[in-house]
Amino acid sequence: EDLAEESQASKELIAQRVRLLEEWRAWRRAVVSELEAERGGVLPLELRDSEKEDEVIE
Amino acid sequence: MRPILLKGHERPLTQLKYNKEGDLLFTTARDKVVNVYYSHNGERLGTYVGHQGALWDVEVDPTSTILITGAADNSIKLWEVRTGRCIHTWDFPTAVKVVKLNEDANMLLAVTEERMGNLGTLYVFPFVIDTSAKHAEEPIIKIVSPDSKFTKAGWSYLNKYIIAGHADGSVSQYDGKTGEFLKNVAVHDKEITDLQFAPDRTYFITASKDKTARILDTKNLKIMKTYVADAPLNTAAITPKKDYVILGGGQEARDVTTTGSRQGKFEARFYHKIFEDEIGRLKGHFGPLNHIAVHPDGTGFASGGEDGYVRLHHFDKSYFDFLYDVERIRPE
């Protein structure tokens, strides 16, 4: 009986973690795609790759 | 994960800052100087000398050209990173607690302390990455603090908002272009001691004396995550690459003696960012942790203590390999 209870609890914990993971990823996807649209392909200075910048100058 | 101990300061550390590439680490303390180290080996490159009081914050532009410091001598100084030359000073009525650049490094935000009839104030100055440019003397935005003073502040993505933490534990959102007040939400029960953004600035973490840290959505200030610790917190940082957060703090010296507590709780604590569980602790400092900065590539972190030391950590393989079963089953 104890074992059954334990396995039930662990199932619930796993289900909760799956839910948290999916909620977080869904939120991040929504935020990132909205931000990409707002940025219109222009990255701010602090997120630009320094090496790529050199290529542009060339 | 053996840390490198940096002994370049004689007083408690206040702030640590990696440059964009992460090869340099700038450190400030109550001893009036800024140190800069190579982050891979902890070798000291130089020192910036000129402030007459404790330093409270340090910032560096994304090209590592200009260093910005805020200090208890009521000034902000700009320094040429390469030479250590002071190139500009802004003076204020009180101590400067916060200096933060926006993501384009064309605006500088500053927060001054409330003292002797002067209310705490948030200023925004135009900024240019040019060591020979003349810097504007007058701010373009000036926000006098509401009843509860500003303790920390920073810029959102796209410079849309200025986010500020308060002594009463609340967080405010202002329009980043006009300084207009937008909203204030109750987040913590006590003072907000740190506020650090995620790399894209769409969310941020707050640390508080109320022994918790929280992640908030920058856009609507919704509380997304809560991390519960067992000591007052001074700092909280988000790690890139892995979904962790690192918290630091500890019993303040006066509380340790009054409670007779032998456990100072000075460890750096690692929590899983999404599941909110504590997953590990790292001992080292002999006093409270005042600040934690994470390497921009997520390969290590630095902690600054009340004990006057900086501990520079490089993460090992086990840090990167660690995954919850559900993360393993459902890779992104």
Tab-separated table of C-alpha atoms in Angstrom:
chain	number	residue	atom	x	y	z
A	1	GLU	CA	0.000	0.000	0.000
A	2	ASP	CA	2.849	2.346	0.965
A	3	LEU	CA	4.610	1.596	-2.260
A	4	ALA	CA	1.451	2.292	-4.233
A	5	GLU	CA	1.057	5.637	-2.452
A	6	GLU	CA	4.658	6.535	-3.111
A	7	SER	CA	4.408	5.745	-6.771
A	8	GLN	CA	1.199	7.772	-6.992
A	9	ALA	CA	2.960	10.766	-5.386
A	10	SER	CA	5.895	10.474	-7.735
A	11	LYS	CA	3.543	10.260	-10.711
A	12	GLU	CA	1.891	13.473	-9.571
A	13	LEU	CA	5.265	15.176	-9.158
A	14	ILE	CA	6.319	14.139	-12.658
A	15	ALA	CA	3.005	15.340	-14.091
A	16	GLN	CA	3.436	18.663	-12.310
A	17	ARG	CA	6.979	19.094	-13.664
A	18	VAL	CA	5.837	18.292	-17.187
A	19	ARG	CA	3.137	20.932	-16.810
A	20	LEU	CA	5.610	23.553	-15.464
A	21	LEU	CA	8.042	22.821	-18.283
A	22	GLU	CA	5.375	23.127	-20.958
A	23	GLU	CA	3.908	26.301	-19.467
A	24	TRP	CA	7.341	27.946	-19.331
A	25	ARG	CA	8.227	26.949	-22.893
A	26	ALA	CA	4.856	28.136	-24.246
A	27	TRP	CA	5.300	31.486	-22.494
A	28	ARG	CA	8.864	31.868	-23.807
A	29	ARG	CA	7.830	30.997	-27.377
A	30	ALA	CA	5.069	33.626	-27.285
A	31	VAL	CA	7.336	36.325	-25.800
A	32	VAL	CA	10.247	35.602	-28.132
A	33	SER	CA	8.131	35.641	-31.304
A	34	GLU	CA	6.432	38.881	-30.247
A	35	LEU	CA	9.818	40.447	-29.501
A	36	GLU	CA	11.271	39.289	-32.837
A	37	ALA	CA	8.359	40.940	-34.655
A	38	GLU	CA	8.850	44.157	-32.671
A	39	ARG	CA	12.609	44.215	-33.309
A	40	GLY	CA	12.015	43.790	-37.055
A	41	GLY	CA	15.295	41.951	-37.552
A	42	VAL	CA	17.391	44.658	-35.883
A	43	LEU	CA	19.332	43.427	-32.877
A	44	PRO	CA	20.415	45.864	-30.145
A	45	LEU	CA	24.132	46.523	-29.737
A	46	GLU	CA	24.495	44.265	-26.696
A	47	LEU	CA	23.062	41.216	-28.521
A	48	ARG	CA	24.947	41.677	-31.803
A	49	ASP	CA	27.721	39.231	-32.594
A	50	SER	CA	30.987	41.230	-32.703
A	51	GLU	CA	32.504	39.014	-35.420
A	52	LYS	CA	29.496	39.398	-37.693
A	53	GLU	CA	29.715	43.164	-37.312
A	54	ASP	CA	33.238	43.041	-38.739
A	55	GLU	CA	31.961	41.139	-41.761
A	56	VAL	CA	29.386	43.867	-42.430
A	57	ILE	CA	32.114	46.526	-42.460
A	58	GLU	CA	34.003	44.506	-45.052
B	1	MET	CA	34.649	23.626	-9.641
B	2	ARG	CA	37.567	25.069	-7.685
B	3	PRO	CA	37.167	28.867	-7.579
B	4	ILE	CA	39.864	31.484	-8.080
B	5	LEU	CA	40.060	33.822	-5.102
B	6	LEU	CA	40.513	37.502	-6.040
B	7	LYS	CA	41.975	39.617	-3.231
B	8	GLY	CA	41.961	43.017	-4.873
B	9	HIS	CA	39.723	44.862	-2.407
B	10	GLU	CA	40.065	45.816	1.225
B	11	ARG	CA	36.386	46.372	1.968
B	12	PRO	CA	33.098	44.560	1.267
B	13	LEU	CA	32.290	43.980	-2.402
B	14	THR	CA	29.289	45.837	-3.795
B	15	GLN	CA	29.003	44.933	-7.487
B	16	LEU	CA	30.519	42.721	-10.203
B	17	LYS	CA	30.157	43.096	-13.955
B	18	TYR	CA	31.389	40.993	-16.888
B	19	ASN	CA	31.863	42.754	-20.219
B	20	LYS	CA	29.853	41.513	-23.220
B	21	GLU	CA	32.473	38.954	-24.345
B	22	GLY	CA	32.954	37.806	-20.764
B	23	ASP	CA	36.765	38.022	-20.914
B	24	LEU	CA	36.870	40.874	-18.374
B	25	LEU	CA	35.383	41.158	-14.884
B	26	PHE	CA	34.978	44.558	-13.220
B	27	THR	CA	34.551	44.671	-9.434
B	28	THR	CA	33.593	47.468	-7.035
B	29	ALA	CA	33.723	47.671	-3.253
B	30	ARG	CA	33.424	50.144	-0.420
B	31	ASP	CA	37.142	50.925	-0.792
B	32	LYS	CA	36.802	53.574	-3.568
B	33	VAL	CA	38.498	51.653	-6.386
B	34	VAL	CA	37.374	49.591	-9.352
B	35	ASN	CA	39.407	46.536	-10.298
B	36	VAL	CA	39.420	44.748	-13.628
B	37	TYR	CA	40.504	41.113	-14.030
B	38	TYR	CA	40.889	38.610	-16.851
B	39	SER	CA	38.006	36.279	-16.112
B	40	HIS	CA	39.738	33.091	-17.292
B	41	ASN	CA	42.621	33.217	-14.804
B	42	GLY	CA	41.802	35.998	-12.343
B	43	GLU	CA	44.864	38.064	-13.266
B	44	ARG	CA	44.379	41.745	-12.448
B	45	LEU	CA	44.729	44.061	-15.428
B	46	GLY	CA	44.249	47.350	-13.719
B	47	THR	CA	42.530	49.676	-11.313
B	48	TYR	CA	40.434	52.811	-11.815
B	49	VAL	CA	41.279	55.364	-9.133
B	50	GLY	CA	39.540	58.686	-8.559
B	51	HIS	CA	36.368	58.257	-6.505
B	52	GLN	CA	36.341	59.697	-2.984
B	53	GLY	CA	33.756	57.334	-1.509
B	54	ALA	CA	32.430	53.774	-1.600
B	55	LEU	CA	31.414	52.503	-5.026
B	56	TRP	CA	27.890	51.193	-5.413
B	57	ASP	CA	27.555	50.154	-9.035
B	58	VAL	CA	29.574	49.546	-12.184
B	59	GLU	CA	28.558	49.220	-15.830
B	60	VAL	CA	30.491	48.792	-19.086
B	61	ASP	CA	29.296	49.438	-22.633
B	62	PRO	CA	28.985	46.473	-25.064
B	63	THR	CA	32.172	47.461	-26.929
B	64	SER	CA	34.194	47.584	-23.664
B	65	THR	CA	35.234	51.165	-24.405
B	66	ILE	CA	33.722	53.116	-21.505
B	67	LEU	CA	33.293	52.085	-17.883
B	68	ILE	CA	30.613	53.793	-15.759
B	69	THR	CA	30.680	53.954	-11.960
B	70	GLY	CA	28.277	55.298	-9.334
B	71	ALA	CA	29.616	56.191	-5.893
B	72	ALA	CA	28.969	57.502	-2.383
B	73	ASP	CA	30.939	60.664	-3.271
B	74	ASN	CA	27.725	61.756	-5.040
B	75	SER	CA	29.081	61.244	-8.526
B	76	ILE	CA	29.003	59.146	-11.666
B	77	LYS	CA	32.325	58.828	-13.444
B	78	LEU	CA	33.042	57.654	-16.975
B	79	TRP	CA	36.386	55.954	-17.587
B	80	GLU	CA	38.271	54.890	-20.659
B	81	VAL	CA	38.466	51.110	-20.131
B	82	ARG	CA	41.821	50.677	-21.908
B	83	THR	CA	43.785	53.447	-20.151
B	84	GLY	CA	42.002	54.008	-16.831
B	85	ARG	CA	41.596	57.709	-17.634
B	86	CYS	CA	38.536	59.440	-16.111
B	87	ILE	CA	36.752	61.160	-19.011
B	88	HIS	CA	33.654	62.658	-17.402
B	89	THR	CA	32.003	63.272	-14.009
B	90	TRP	CA	28.358	63.979	-13.233
B	91	ASP	CA	27.689	65.383	-9.724
B	92	PHE	CA	24.511	64.822	-7.694
B	93	PRO	CA	23.136	65.945	-4.305
B	94	THR	CA	23.452	62.415	-2.829
B	95	ALA	CA	25.132	59.041	-3.373
B	96	VAL	CA	24.648	57.233	-6.693
B	97	LYS	CA	23.386	53.691	-6.055
B	98	VAL	CA	22.639	52.440	-9.578
B	99	VAL	CA	24.103	53.014	-13.075
B	100	LYS	CA	22.640	51.003	-15.968
B	101	LEU	CA	22.904	51.242	-19.754
B	102	ASN	CA	20.060	50.291	-22.089
B	103	GLU	CA	20.565	47.521	-24.695
B	104	ASP	CA	21.696	50.019	-27.360
B	105	ALA	CA	24.044	51.790	-24.946
B	106	ASN	CA	22.686	55.202	-25.916
B	107	MET	CA	20.929	55.957	-22.623
B	108	LEU	CA	22.242	55.791	-19.088
B	109	LEU	CA	19.971	55.361	-16.081
B	110	ALA	CA	21.054	56.410	-12.585
B	111	VAL	CA	19.410	56.187	-9.164
B	112	THR	CA	20.451	58.466	-6.321
B	113	GLU	CA	19.986	57.843	-2.595
B	114	GLU	CA	17.373	59.531	-0.409
B	115	ARG	CA	19.194	61.585	2.239
B	116	MET	CA	19.092	64.890	4.162
B	117	GLY	CA	15.971	66.331	2.588
B	118	ASN	CA	16.815	64.988	-0.863
B	119	LEU	CA	14.372	62.427	-2.236
B	120	GLY	CA	15.766	59.447	-4.088
B	121	THR	CA	15.682	60.200	-7.801
B	122	LEU	CA	15.963	58.271	-11.047
B	123	TYR	CA	17.737	60.067	-13.910
B	124	VAL	CA	18.249	59.235	-17.579
B	125	PHE	CA	21.146	60.780	-19.528
B	126	PRO	CA	21.915	60.429	-23.237
B	127	PHE	CA	25.061	58.342	-23.712
B	128	VAL	CA	27.569	57.914	-26.525
B	129	ILE	CA	30.348	55.349	-26.860
B	130	ASP	CA	33.037	57.882	-27.643
B	131	THR	CA	35.868	58.714	-25.266
B	132	SER	CA	36.342	62.208	-26.713
B	133	ALA	CA	32.643	63.168	-26.903
B	134	LYS	CA	31.188	65.885	-24.716
B	135	HIS	CA	28.511	64.318	-22.506
B	136	ALA	CA	25.189	66.082	-21.880
B	137	GLU	CA	25.093	67.670	-18.417
B	138	GLU	CA	21.294	67.662	-18.081
B	139	PRO	CA	19.131	64.523	-17.791
B	140	ILE	CA	16.385	63.869	-20.332
B	141	ILE	CA	14.226	62.134	-17.708
B	142	LYS	CA	14.059	62.811	-13.976
B	143	ILE	CA	11.698	60.763	-11.767
B	144	VAL	CA	11.472	61.606	-8.067
B	145	SER	CA	10.833	58.459	-6.036
B	146	PRO	CA	7.389	57.836	-4.604
B	147	ASP	CA	7.003	57.242	-0.826
B	148	SER	CA	9.108	54.122	-0.967
B	149	LYS	CA	12.554	54.925	-2.356
B	150	PHE	CA	14.106	53.263	-5.410
B	151	THR	CA	16.689	50.617	-4.526
B	152	LYS	CA	17.416	49.050	-7.951
B	153	ALA	CA	16.451	49.773	-11.545
B	154	GLY	CA	17.092	48.722	-15.126
B	155	TRP	CA	15.994	48.923	-18.766
B	156	SER	CA	13.602	46.570	-20.551
B	157	TYR	CA	13.912	45.183	-24.094
B	158	LEU	CA	13.614	47.864	-26.822
B	159	ASN	CA	13.983	50.560	-24.111
B	160	LYS	CA	10.219	50.386	-23.707
B	161	TYR	CA	10.175	50.431	-19.926
B	162	ILE	CA	12.256	51.420	-16.968
B	163	ILE	CA	11.761	48.858	-14.204
B	164	ALA	CA	12.483	49.917	-10.616
B	165	GLY	CA	12.563	48.014	-7.321
B	166	HIS	CA	11.637	49.748	-4.069
B	167	ALA	CA	12.499	49.619	-0.371
B	168	ASP	CA	8.967	48.368	0.413
B	169	GLY	CA	9.410	45.338	-1.880
B	170	SER	CA	7.260	46.621	-4.730
B	171	VAL	CA	8.268	46.953	-8.393
B	172	SER	CA	7.367	49.888	-10.655
B	173	GLN	CA	7.181	50.187	-14.405
B	174	TYR	CA	7.761	53.545	-16.158
B	175	ASP	CA	7.627	54.449	-19.836
B	176	GLY	CA	11.232	54.267	-21.078
B	177	LYS	CA	10.836	57.178	-23.500
B	178	THR	CA	8.916	59.684	-21.348
B	179	GLY	CA	9.411	58.511	-17.755
B	180	GLU	CA	5.642	58.414	-17.282
B	181	PHE	CA	4.510	56.138	-14.413
B	182	LEU	CA	2.700	53.037	-15.698
B	183	LYS	CA	2.210	50.644	-12.781
B	184	ASN	CA	3.389	49.443	-9.380
B	185	VAL	CA	2.918	45.903	-8.049
B	186	ALA	CA	3.583	44.373	-4.623
B	187	VAL	CA	6.207	41.649	-5.091
B	188	HIS	CA	8.136	41.216	-1.832
B	189	ASP	CA	7.461	41.909	1.860
B	190	LYS	CA	10.801	43.653	2.378
B	191	GLU	CA	13.409	45.685	0.501
B	192	ILE	CA	14.394	44.661	-3.033
B	193	THR	CA	18.156	44.176	-2.963
B	194	ASP	CA	18.847	43.108	-6.543
B	195	LEU	CA	17.181	43.192	-9.957
B	196	GLN	CA	18.853	41.407	-12.891
B	197	PHE	CA	17.455	40.890	-16.368
B	198	ALA	CA	17.493	37.810	-18.599
B	199	PRO	CA	19.729	38.297	-21.702
B	200	ASP	CA	16.818	39.447	-23.908
B	201	ARG	CA	15.401	41.619	-21.091
B	202	THR	CA	11.881	40.179	-21.416
B	203	TYR	CA	11.976	38.943	-17.822
B	204	PHE	CA	13.978	39.686	-14.701
B	205	ILE	CA	14.721	38.331	-11.241
B	206	THR	CA	14.405	40.247	-7.984
B	207	ALA	CA	16.083	39.381	-4.663
B	208	SER	CA	14.765	40.572	-1.322
B	209	LYS	CA	15.492	40.736	2.387
B	210	ASP	CA	12.225	38.774	2.752
B	211	LYS	CA	14.273	35.607	1.910
B	212	THR	CA	12.742	35.088	-1.512
B	213	ALA	CA	13.660	35.779	-5.116
B	214	ARG	CA	11.108	36.086	-7.899
B	215	ILE	CA	10.999	36.135	-11.691
B	216	LEU	CA	8.665	38.701	-13.261
B	217	ASP	CA	7.470	39.249	-16.821
B	218	THR	CA	8.883	42.641	-17.889
B	219	LYS	CA	5.827	43.550	-19.970
B	220	ASN	CA	3.033	43.037	-17.421
B	221	LEU	CA	4.997	42.584	-14.153
B	222	LYS	CA	3.301	39.232	-13.608
B	223	ILE	CA	5.113	37.033	-11.064
B	224	MET	CA	6.211	33.922	-12.968
B	225	LYS	CA	8.402	32.104	-10.411
B	226	THR	CA	9.261	32.238	-6.700
B	227	TYR	CA	12.392	30.845	-5.020
B	228	VAL	CA	12.270	30.437	-1.248
B	229	ALA	CA	15.531	30.658	0.725
B	230	ASP	CA	16.309	30.485	4.454
B	231	ALA	CA	18.205	33.764	4.792
B	232	PRO	CA	17.815	37.381	3.651
B	233	LEU	CA	18.938	37.693	0.028
B	234	ASN	CA	21.248	40.353	-1.412
B	235	THR	CA	21.485	39.086	-4.955
B	236	ALA	CA	19.912	36.869	-7.618
B	237	ALA	CA	21.144	36.046	-11.116
B	238	ILE	CA	19.780	34.139	-14.113
B	239	THR	CA	22.117	31.685	-15.863
B	240	PRO	CA	22.180	31.504	-19.679
B	241	LYS	CA	22.502	28.012	-21.278
B	242	LYS	CA	21.070	26.186	-18.250
B	243	ASP	CA	17.691	26.853	-16.637
B	244	TYR	CA	19.049	27.783	-13.221
B	245	VAL	CA	19.089	30.840	-11.010
B	246	ILE	CA	21.792	31.579	-8.415
B	247	LEU	CA	20.879	33.330	-5.158
B	248	GLY	CA	23.136	34.816	-2.504
B	249	GLY	CA	22.836	36.572	0.814
B	250	GLY	CA	23.106	35.446	4.407
B	251	GLN	CA	22.466	36.472	7.936
B	252	GLU	CA	23.675	40.013	8.544
B	253	ALA	CA	26.490	40.318	11.103
B	254	ARG	CA	24.320	42.071	13.684
B	255	ASP	CA	21.649	39.355	13.445
B	256	VAL	CA	24.171	36.549	13.817
B	257	THR	CA	25.298	37.883	17.203
B	258	THR	CA	21.801	38.640	18.485
B	259	THR	CA	20.307	35.297	17.509
B	260	GLY	CA	23.410	33.336	18.435
B	261	SER	CA	23.087	31.589	15.116
B	262	ARG	CA	26.265	29.819	14.109
B	263	GLN	CA	25.031	29.182	10.606
B	264	GLY	CA	25.597	32.279	8.556
B	265	LYS	CA	24.042	30.792	5.422
B	266	PHE	CA	26.618	32.445	3.214
B	267	GLU	CA	26.506	29.841	0.427
B	268	ALA	CA	25.619	30.566	-3.197
B	269	ARG	CA	22.382	28.647	-3.791
B	270	PHE	CA	21.392	27.117	-7.104
B	271	TYR	CA	17.706	26.701	-7.936
B	272	HIS	CA	16.043	25.236	-10.991
B	273	LYS	CA	14.555	28.219	-12.797
B	274	ILE	CA	11.417	26.426	-13.981
B	275	PHE	CA	10.748	23.953	-11.125
B	276	GLU	CA	11.738	26.400	-8.340
B	277	ASP	CA	13.590	23.682	-6.353
B	278	GLU	CA	16.938	24.230	-4.676
B	279	ILE	CA	19.403	21.910	-6.416
B	280	GLY	CA	22.742	22.781	-4.847
B	281	ARG	CA	24.849	25.047	-2.627
B	282	LEU	CA	28.384	26.306	-2.884
B	283	LYS	CA	30.312	27.322	0.243
B	284	GLY	CA	33.192	29.738	0.328
B	285	HIS	CA	32.618	33.240	1.648
B	286	PHE	CA	33.065	34.123	5.326
B	287	GLY	CA	30.297	36.694	5.287
B	288	PRO	CA	27.120	37.466	3.356
B	289	LEU	CA	27.217	37.333	-0.428
B	290	ASN	CA	26.629	40.850	-1.691
B	291	HIS	CA	26.567	40.257	-5.419
B	292	ILE	CA	26.564	37.494	-8.023
B	293	ALA	CA	27.283	38.023	-11.729
B	294	VAL	CA	27.007	35.229	-14.288
B	295	HIS	CA	29.359	34.986	-17.286
B	296	PRO	CA	27.421	36.092	-20.421
B	297	ASP	CA	28.057	32.693	-22.051
B	298	GLY	CA	26.872	30.864	-18.944
B	299	THR	CA	30.269	29.213	-18.424
B	300	GLY	CA	30.844	30.460	-14.882
B	301	PHE	CA	30.010	33.069	-12.291
B	302	ALA	CA	31.623	35.442	-9.828
B	303	SER	CA	30.482	36.205	-6.292
B	304	GLY	CA	31.469	39.230	-4.203
B	305	GLY	CA	31.287	38.995	-0.428
B	306	GLU	CA	31.023	41.179	2.624
B	307	ASP	CA	34.349	39.475	3.512
B	308	GLY	CA	36.110	41.553	0.819
B	309	TYR	CA	36.773	38.648	-1.563
B	310	VAL	CA	35.639	37.830	-5.057
B	311	ARG	CA	35.320	34.136	-5.886
B	312	LEU	CA	35.547	33.368	-9.577
B	313	HIS	CA	33.963	30.058	-10.588
B	314	HIS	CA	34.120	28.103	-13.839
B	315	PHE	CA	31.371	25.517	-14.155
B	316	ASP	CA	32.402	21.894	-14.687
B	317	LYS	CA	30.801	19.185	-16.802
B	318	SER	CA	28.360	17.997	-14.127
B	319	TYR	CA	26.798	21.459	-14.019
B	320	PHE	CA	25.998	21.333	-17.735
B	321	ASP	CA	24.993	17.636	-17.737
B	322	PHE	CA	22.479	17.891	-14.911
B	323	LEU	CA	18.897	17.443	-16.109
B	324	TYR	CA	15.623	16.525	-14.464
B	325	ASP	CA	14.081	13.346	-15.863
B	326	VAL	CA	11.260	15.331	-17.442
B	327	GLU	CA	13.808	17.567	-19.211
B	328	ARG	CA	15.553	14.462	-20.519
B	329	ILE	CA	12.303	12.937	-21.765
B	330	ARG	CA	11.105	16.158	-23.340
B	331	PRO	CA	14.060	18.007	-24.823
B	332	GLU	CA	13.250	21.458	-26.175
